[in-house]
Coordinates of C-alpha atoms in Angstrom, one line a residue:
X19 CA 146.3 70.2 116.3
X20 CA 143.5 70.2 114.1
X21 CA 142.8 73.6 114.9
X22 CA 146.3 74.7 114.4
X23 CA 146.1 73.7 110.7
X24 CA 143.2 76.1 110.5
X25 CA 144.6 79.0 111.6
X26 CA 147.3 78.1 109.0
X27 CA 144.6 77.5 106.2
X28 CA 143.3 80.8 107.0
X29 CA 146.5 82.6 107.2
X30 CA 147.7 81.4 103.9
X31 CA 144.1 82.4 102.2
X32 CA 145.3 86.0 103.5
X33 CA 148.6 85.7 102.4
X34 CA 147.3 84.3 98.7
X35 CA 144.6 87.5 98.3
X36 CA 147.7 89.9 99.3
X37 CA 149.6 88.2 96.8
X38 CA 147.1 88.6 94.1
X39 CA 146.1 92.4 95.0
X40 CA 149.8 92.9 95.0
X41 CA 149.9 91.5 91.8
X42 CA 146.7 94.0 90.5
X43 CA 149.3 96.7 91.9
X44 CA 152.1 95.8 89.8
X45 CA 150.1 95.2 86.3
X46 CA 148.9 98.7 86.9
X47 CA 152.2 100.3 87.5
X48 CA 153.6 98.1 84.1
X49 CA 150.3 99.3 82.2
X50 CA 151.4 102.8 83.0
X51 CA 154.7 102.5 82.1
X52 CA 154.5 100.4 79.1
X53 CA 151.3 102.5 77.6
X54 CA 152.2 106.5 76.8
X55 CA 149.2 106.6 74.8
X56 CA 147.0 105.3 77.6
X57 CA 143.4 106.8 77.2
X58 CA 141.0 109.0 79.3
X59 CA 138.5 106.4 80.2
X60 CA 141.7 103.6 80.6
X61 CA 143.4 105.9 82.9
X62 CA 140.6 106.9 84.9
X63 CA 139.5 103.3 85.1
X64 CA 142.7 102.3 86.8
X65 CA 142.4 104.6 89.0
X66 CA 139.0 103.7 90.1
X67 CA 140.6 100.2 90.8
X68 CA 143.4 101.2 92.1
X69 CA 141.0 103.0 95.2
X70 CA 139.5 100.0 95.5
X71 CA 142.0 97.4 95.5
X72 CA 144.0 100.2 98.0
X73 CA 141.2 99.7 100.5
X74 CA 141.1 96.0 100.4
X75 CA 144.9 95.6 100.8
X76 CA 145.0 98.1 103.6
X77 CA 142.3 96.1 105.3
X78 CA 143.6 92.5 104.2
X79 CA 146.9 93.5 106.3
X80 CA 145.3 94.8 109.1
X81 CA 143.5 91.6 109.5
X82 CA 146.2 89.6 108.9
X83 CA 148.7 91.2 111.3
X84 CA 145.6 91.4 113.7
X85 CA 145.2 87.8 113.1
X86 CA 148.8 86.9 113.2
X87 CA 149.7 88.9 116.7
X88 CA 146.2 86.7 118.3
X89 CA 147.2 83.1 116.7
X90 CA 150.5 83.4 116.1
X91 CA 153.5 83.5 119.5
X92 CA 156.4 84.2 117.0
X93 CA 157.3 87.5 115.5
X94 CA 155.9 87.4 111.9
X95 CA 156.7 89.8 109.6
X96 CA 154.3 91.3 106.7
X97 CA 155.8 92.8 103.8
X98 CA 154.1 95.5 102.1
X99 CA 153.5 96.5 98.7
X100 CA 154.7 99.9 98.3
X101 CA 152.3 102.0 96.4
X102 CA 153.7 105.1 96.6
X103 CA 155.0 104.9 92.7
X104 CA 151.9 103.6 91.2
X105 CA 150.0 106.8 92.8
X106 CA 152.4 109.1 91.3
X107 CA 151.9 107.7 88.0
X108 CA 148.5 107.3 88.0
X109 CA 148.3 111.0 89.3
X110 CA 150.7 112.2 86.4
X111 CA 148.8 110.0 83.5
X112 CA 145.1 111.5 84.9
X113 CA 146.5 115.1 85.5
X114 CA 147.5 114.8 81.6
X115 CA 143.6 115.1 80.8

């Protein structure tokens, strides 16, 4: 029992970090949007965190559906941030330099 609550402590630590990245995502994308007259060093500065932040989502959901098919019987499903918008502005606002 007591270690079922972990593996539930620990899955909802994943699920809050994806939240948050998630959240990173969709600043970005309203940033982009919202700012025409977004700078050179802004611009490329998203960017930069947007790599980052790309690789620790793409790991952070690998773990968790890793850690979800070992702990977890039940089919759980993980819903993904789609970032294919966000690249396409940030490659359209850093092409403008």
């Amino acid at each position: 029992m007591a270690s079922d609550n972990k593996v539930q402590e620990y899955i909802d630590s994943l699920e809050q970090e994806k939240i948050m990245i998630e959240t990173h995502f969709a600043n970005m994308e309203r940033m982009l949007k919202d700012d025409p007259k977004l700078d050179q060093q802004k611009a490329f500065g998203l960017l930069s965190n947007f790599h980052t932040l790309n690789i620790q989502y793409e790991q952070l959901c690998n773990d968790l559906i890793t850690f979800l098919r070992i702990f977890k019987d039940d089919e759980n499903e993980i819903r993904l941030y789609k970032t294919d918008e966000l690249v396409e502005l940030l490659e359209e606002k850093v092409n403008q330099f």
